PDB file of C-alpha atoms in Angstrom:
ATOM      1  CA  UNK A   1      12.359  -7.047  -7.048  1.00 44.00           C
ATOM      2  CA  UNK A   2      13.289 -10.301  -5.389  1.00 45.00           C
ATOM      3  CA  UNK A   3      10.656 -11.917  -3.073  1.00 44.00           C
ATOM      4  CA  UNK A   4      13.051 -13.920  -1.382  1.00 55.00           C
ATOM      5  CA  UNK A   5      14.279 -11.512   1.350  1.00 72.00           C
ATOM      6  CA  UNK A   6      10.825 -10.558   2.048  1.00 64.00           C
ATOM      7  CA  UNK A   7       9.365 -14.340   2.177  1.00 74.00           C
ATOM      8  CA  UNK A   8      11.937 -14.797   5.036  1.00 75.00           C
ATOM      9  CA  UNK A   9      10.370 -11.780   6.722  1.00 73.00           C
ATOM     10  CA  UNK A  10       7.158 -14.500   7.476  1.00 73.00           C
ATOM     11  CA  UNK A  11       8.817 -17.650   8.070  1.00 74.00           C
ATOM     12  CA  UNK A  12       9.748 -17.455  12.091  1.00 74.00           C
ATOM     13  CA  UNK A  13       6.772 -15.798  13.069  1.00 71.00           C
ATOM     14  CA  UNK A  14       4.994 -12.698  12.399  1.00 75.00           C
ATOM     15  CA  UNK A  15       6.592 -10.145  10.697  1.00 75.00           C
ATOM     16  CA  UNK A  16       7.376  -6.955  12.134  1.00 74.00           C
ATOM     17  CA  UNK A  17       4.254  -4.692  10.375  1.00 80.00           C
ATOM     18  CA  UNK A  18       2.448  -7.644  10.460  1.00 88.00           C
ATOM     19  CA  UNK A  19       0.405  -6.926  13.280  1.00 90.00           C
ATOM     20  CA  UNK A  20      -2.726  -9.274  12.723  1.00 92.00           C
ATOM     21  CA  UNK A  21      -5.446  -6.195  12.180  1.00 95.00           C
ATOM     22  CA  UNK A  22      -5.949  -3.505   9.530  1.00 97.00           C
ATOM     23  CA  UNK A  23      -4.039  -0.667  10.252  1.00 96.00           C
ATOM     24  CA  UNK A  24      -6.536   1.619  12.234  1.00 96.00           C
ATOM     25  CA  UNK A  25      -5.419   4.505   9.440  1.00 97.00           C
ATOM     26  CA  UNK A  26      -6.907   2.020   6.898  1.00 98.00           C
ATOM     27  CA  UNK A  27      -9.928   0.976   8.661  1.00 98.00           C
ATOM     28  CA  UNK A  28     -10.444   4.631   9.715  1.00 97.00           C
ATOM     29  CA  UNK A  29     -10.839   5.527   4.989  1.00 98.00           C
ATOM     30  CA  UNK A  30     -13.114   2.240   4.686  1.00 98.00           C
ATOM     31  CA  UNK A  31     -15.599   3.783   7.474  1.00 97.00           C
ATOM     32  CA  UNK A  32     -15.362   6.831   5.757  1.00 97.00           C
ATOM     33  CA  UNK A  33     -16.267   4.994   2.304  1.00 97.00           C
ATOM     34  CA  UNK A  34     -13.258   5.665   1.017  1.00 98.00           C
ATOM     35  CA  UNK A  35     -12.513   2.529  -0.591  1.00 98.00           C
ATOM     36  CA  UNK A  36     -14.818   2.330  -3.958  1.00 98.00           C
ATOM     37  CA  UNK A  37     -15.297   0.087  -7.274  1.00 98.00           C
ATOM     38  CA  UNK A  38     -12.830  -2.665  -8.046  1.00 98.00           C
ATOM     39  CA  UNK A  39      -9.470  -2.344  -5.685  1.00 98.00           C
ATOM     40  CA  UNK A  40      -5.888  -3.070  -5.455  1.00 98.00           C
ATOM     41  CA  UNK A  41      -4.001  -3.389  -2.259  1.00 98.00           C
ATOM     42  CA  UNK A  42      -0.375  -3.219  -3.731  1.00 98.00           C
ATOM     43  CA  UNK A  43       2.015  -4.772  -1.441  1.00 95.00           C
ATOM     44  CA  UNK A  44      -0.528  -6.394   0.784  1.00 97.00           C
ATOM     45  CA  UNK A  45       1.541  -9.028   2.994  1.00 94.00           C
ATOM     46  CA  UNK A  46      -0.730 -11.365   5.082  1.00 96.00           C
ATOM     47  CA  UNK A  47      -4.187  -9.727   4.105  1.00 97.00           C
ATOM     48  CA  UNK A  48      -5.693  -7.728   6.873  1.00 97.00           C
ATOM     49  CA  UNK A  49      -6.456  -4.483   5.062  1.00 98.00           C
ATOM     50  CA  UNK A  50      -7.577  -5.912   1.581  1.00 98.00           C
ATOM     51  CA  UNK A  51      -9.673  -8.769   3.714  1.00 98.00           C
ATOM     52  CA  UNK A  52     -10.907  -5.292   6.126  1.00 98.00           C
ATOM     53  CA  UNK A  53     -12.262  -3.857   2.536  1.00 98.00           C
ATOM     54  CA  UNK A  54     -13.298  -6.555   1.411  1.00 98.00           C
ATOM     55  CA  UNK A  55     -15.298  -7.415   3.766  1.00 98.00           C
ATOM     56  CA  UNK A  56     -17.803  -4.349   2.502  1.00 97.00           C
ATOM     57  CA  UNK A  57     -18.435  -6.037   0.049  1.00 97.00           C
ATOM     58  CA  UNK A  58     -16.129  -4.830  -2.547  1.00 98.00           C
ATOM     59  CA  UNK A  59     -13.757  -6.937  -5.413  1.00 98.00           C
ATOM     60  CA  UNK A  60     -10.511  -6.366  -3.790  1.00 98.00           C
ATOM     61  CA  UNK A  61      -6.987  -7.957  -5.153  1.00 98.00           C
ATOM     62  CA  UNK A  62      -4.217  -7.963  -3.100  1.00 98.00           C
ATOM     63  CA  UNK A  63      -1.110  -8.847  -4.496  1.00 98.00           C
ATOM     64  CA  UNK A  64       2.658  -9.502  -3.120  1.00 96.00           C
ATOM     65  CA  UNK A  65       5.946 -11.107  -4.085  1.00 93.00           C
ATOM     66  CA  UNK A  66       5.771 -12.904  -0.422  1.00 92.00           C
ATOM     67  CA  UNK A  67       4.482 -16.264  -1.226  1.00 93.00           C
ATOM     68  CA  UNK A  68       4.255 -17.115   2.396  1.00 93.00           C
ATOM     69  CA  UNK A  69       2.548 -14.063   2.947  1.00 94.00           C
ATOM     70  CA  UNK A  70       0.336 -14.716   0.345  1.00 97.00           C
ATOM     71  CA  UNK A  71      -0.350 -18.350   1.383  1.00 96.00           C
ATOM     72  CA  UNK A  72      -1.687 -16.935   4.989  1.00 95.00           C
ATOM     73  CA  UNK A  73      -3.867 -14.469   3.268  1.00 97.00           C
ATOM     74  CA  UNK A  74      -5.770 -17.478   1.159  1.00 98.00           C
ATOM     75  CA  UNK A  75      -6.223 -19.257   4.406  1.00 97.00           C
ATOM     76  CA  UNK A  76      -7.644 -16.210   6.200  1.00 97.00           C
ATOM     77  CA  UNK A  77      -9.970 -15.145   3.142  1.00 98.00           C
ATOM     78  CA  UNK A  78     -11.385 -18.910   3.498  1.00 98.00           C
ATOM     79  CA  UNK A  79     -11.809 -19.103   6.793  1.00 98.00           C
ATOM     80  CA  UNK A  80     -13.267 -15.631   6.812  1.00 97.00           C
ATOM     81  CA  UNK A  81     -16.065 -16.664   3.947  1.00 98.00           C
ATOM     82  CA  UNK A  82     -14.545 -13.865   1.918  1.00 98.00           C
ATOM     83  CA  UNK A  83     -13.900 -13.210  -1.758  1.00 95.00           C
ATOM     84  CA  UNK A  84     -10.375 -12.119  -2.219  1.00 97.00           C
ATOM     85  CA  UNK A  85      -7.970 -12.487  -4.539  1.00 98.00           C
ATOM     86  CA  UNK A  86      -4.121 -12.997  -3.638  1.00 98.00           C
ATOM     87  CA  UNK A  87      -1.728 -13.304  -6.446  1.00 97.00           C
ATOM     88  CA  UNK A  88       2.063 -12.971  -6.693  1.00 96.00           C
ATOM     89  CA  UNK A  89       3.189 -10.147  -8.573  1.00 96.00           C
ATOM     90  CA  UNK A  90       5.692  -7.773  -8.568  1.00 95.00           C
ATOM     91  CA  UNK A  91       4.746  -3.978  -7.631  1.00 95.00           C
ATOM     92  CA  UNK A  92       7.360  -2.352 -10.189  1.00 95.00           C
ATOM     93  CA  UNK A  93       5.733  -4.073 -12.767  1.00 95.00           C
ATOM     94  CA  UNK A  94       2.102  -3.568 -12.156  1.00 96.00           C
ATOM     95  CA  UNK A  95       1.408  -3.486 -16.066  1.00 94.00           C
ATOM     96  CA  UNK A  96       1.757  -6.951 -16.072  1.00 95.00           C
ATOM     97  CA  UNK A  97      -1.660  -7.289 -14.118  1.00 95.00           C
ATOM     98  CA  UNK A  98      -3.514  -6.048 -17.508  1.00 95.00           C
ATOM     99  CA  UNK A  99      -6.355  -4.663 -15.092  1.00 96.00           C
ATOM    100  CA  UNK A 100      -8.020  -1.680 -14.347  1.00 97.00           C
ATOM    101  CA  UNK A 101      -8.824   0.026 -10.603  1.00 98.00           C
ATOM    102  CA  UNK A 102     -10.537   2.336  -9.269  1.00 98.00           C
ATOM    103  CA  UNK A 103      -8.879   2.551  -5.858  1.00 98.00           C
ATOM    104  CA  UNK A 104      -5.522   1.183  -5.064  1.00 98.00           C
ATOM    105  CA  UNK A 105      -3.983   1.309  -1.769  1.00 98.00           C
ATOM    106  CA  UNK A 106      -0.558   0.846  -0.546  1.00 98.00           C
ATOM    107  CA  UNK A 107       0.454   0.648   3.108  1.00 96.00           C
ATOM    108  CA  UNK A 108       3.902  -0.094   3.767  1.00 93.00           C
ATOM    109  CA  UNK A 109       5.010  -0.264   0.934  1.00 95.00           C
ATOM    110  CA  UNK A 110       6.082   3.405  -0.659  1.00 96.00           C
ATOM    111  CA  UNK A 111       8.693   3.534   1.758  1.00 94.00           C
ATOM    112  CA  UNK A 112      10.867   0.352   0.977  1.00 92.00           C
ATOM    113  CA  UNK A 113      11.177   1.534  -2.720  1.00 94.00           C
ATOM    114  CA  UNK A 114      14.263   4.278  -3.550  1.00 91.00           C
ATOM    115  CA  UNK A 115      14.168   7.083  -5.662  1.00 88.00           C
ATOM    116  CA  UNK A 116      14.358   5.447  -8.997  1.00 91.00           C
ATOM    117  CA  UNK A 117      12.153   2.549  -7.814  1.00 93.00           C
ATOM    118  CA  UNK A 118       9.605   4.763  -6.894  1.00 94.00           C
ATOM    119  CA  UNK A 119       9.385   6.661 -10.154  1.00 93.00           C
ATOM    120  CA  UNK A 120       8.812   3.279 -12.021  1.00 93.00           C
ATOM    121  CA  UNK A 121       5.956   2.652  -9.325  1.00 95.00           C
ATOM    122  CA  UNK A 122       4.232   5.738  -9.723  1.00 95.00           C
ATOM    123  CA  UNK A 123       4.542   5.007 -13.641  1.00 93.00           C
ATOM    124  CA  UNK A 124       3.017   1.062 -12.986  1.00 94.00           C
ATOM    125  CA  UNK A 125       0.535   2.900 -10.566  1.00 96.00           C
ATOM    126  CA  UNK A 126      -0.756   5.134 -13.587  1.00 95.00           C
ATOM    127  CA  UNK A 127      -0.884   1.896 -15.596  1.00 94.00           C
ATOM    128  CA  UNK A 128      -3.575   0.223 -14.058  1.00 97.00           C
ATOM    129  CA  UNK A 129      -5.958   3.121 -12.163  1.00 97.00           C
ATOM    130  CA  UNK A 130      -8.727   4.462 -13.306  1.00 96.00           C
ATOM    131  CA  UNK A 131      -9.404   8.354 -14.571  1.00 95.00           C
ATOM    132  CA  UNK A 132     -10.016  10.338 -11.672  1.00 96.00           C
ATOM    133  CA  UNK A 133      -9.184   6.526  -9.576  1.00 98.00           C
ATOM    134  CA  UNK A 134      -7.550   7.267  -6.209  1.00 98.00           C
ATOM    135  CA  UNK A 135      -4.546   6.357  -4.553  1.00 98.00           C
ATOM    136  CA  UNK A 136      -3.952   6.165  -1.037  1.00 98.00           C
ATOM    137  CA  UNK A 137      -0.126   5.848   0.194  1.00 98.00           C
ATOM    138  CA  UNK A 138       0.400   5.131   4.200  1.00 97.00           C
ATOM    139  CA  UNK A 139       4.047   5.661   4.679  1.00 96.00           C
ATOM    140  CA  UNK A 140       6.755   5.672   7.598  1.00 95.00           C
ATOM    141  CA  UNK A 141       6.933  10.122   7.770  1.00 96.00           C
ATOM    142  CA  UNK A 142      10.475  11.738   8.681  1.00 94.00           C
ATOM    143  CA  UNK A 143       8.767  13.895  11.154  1.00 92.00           C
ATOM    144  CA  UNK A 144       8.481  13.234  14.851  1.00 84.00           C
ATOM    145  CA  UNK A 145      10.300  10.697  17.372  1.00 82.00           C
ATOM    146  CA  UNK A 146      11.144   7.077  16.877  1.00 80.00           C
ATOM    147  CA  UNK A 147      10.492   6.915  13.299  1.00 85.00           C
ATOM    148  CA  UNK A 148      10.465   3.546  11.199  1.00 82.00           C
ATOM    149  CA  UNK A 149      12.892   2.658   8.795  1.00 82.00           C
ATOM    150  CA  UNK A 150      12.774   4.260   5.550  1.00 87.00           C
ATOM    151  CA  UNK A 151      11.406   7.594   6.689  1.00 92.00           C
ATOM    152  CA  UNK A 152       9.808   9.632   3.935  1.00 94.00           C
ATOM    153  CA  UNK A 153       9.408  13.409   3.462  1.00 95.00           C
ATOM    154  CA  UNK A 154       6.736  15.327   1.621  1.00 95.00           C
ATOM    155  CA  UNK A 155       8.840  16.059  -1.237  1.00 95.00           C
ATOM    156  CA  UNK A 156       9.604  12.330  -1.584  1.00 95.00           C
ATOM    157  CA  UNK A 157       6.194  12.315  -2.173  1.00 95.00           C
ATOM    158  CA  UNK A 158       5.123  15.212  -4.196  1.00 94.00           C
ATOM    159  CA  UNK A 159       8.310  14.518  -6.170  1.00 94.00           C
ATOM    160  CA  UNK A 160       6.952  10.677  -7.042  1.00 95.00           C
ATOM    161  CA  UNK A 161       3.601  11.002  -7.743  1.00 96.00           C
ATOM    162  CA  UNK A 162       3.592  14.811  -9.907  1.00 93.00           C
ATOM    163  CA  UNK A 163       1.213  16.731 -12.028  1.00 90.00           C
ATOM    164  CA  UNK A 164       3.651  16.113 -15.027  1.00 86.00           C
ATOM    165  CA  UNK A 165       2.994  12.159 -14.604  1.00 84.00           C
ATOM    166  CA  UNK A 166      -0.588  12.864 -14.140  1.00 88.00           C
ATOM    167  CA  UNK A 167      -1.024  12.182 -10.805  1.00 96.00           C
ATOM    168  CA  UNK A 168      -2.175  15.240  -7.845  1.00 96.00           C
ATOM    169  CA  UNK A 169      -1.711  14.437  -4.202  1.00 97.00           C
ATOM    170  CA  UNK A 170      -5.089  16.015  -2.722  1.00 96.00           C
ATOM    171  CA  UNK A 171      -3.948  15.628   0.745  1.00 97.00           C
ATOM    172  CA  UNK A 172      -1.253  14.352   3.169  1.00 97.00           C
ATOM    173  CA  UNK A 173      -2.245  14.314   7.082  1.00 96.00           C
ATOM    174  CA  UNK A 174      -0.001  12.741   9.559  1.00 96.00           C
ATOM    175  CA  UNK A 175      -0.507   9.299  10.924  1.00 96.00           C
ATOM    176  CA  UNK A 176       0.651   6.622  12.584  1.00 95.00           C
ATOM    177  CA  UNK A 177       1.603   3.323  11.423  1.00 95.00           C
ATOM    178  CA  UNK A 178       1.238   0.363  13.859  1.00 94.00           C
ATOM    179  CA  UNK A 179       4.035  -2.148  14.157  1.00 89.00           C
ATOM    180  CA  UNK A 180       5.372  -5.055  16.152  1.00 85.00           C
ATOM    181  CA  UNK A 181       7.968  -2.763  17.596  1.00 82.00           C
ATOM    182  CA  UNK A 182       6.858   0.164  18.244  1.00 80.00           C
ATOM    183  CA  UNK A 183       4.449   1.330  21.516  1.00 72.00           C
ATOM    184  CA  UNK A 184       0.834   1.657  21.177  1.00 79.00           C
ATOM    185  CA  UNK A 185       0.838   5.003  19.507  1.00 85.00           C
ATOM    186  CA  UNK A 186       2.981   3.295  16.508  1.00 90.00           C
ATOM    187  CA  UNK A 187       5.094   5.199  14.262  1.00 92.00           C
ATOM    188  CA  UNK A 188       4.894   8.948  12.576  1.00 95.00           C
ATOM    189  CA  UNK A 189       3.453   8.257   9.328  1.00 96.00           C
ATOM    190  CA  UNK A 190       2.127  10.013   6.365  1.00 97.00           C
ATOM    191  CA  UNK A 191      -1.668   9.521   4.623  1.00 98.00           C
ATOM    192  CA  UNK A 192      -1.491  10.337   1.544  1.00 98.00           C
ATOM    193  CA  UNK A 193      -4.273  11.120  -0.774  1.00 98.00           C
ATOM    194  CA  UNK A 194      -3.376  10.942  -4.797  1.00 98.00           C
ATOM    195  CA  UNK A 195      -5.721  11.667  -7.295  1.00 98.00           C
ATOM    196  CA  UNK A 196      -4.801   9.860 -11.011  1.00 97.00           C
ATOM    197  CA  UNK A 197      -5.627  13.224 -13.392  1.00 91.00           C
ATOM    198  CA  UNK A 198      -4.845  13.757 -16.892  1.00 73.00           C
ATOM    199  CA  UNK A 199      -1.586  15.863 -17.422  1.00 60.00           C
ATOM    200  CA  UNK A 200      -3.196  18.983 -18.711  1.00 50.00           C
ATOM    201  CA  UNK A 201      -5.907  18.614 -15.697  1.00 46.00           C
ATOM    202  CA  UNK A 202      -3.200  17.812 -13.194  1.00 42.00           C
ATOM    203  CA  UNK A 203      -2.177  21.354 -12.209  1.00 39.00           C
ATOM    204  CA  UNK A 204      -6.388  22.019 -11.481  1.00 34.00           C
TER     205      UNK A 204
END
């Protein structure tokens, strides 16, 4: 995956999800102490969400292929007095990090990926979270008016991250995901919640 197209995406001003807070979805699971042990935000553009978690006080890396993006994050974690780490890396090949998680979190991200793209994520995913780690996916949804682009279904989900990979999705509520361009409610969206399991646990 080239970073190029998405580097552009910063250069002339904000981005279009970049919408200079955590997504209130995302705050909404750290309140709730959802966010636990060492954590990955995969895909995390200009660093509001992984700087919103870390700011609990947890090891949090975020990492992009963006290096604008990732630039503004580093100057927000410093001026912020927080510990984050923002590295350039490539999301479909998230073995290459040769760590371990225990919570990973994507927003935004799921959705730009196709079908085969999204089966080697959910593989790369697998690679680096933790036994019984947890995954949470916060996606443009198919369902409702003025959706984003990219619009996923449930069994877009399901059908990534499945019990024969070892992965269970626990729960999927509908959101909304704030942009740039879209009113004050934002967009439908999807919360998922994915459970890494072991295959012969992942039908429990």
């Amino acid at each position: 995956m080239s970073g190029r197209p998405w580097d552009a995406s910063y250069r002339d001003g904000p981005a279009p999800w970049d919408i200079g807070r955590p997504q209130p979805a995302i705050a909404r699971l750290a309140s709730a102490g959802a966010f636990v042990g060492a954590v990955l935000d995969a895909g995390c553009g200009t660093g509001e969400n992984a700087l919103h978690v870390a700011a609990l006080g947890l090891p949090v890396l975020g990492i992009d292929v963006a290096e604008t993006a990732l630039a503004m994050a580093r100057k927000k974690a410093h001026e912020r007095g927080l510990d984050v780490e923002f590295v350039a890396a490539d999301a479909l090949q998230l073995q290459r990090l040769g760590r371990r998680f225990t919570t990973v979190l994507d927003c935004g991200l799921f959705h730009t990926f196709d079908d085969n793209e999204r089966q080697q994520y959910a593989v790369g995913l697998a690679s680096v979270i933790e036994p019984g780690g947890t995954l949470y996916v916060l996606c443009f949804s198919d369902i409702g008016p003025d959706t984003g682009p990219h619009p996923v279904s449930r069994d877009e989900l399901a059908a990534a991250f499945n019990p024969a990979a070892g992965w269970s999705v626990i729960a999927l509520d509908a959101e909304r995901i704030h942009t740039r361009f879209h009113g004050d409610d934002g967009a439908p969206a999807w919360l998922a919640t994915v459970k890494r399991v072991s295959k012969d646990c992942a039908t429990l």
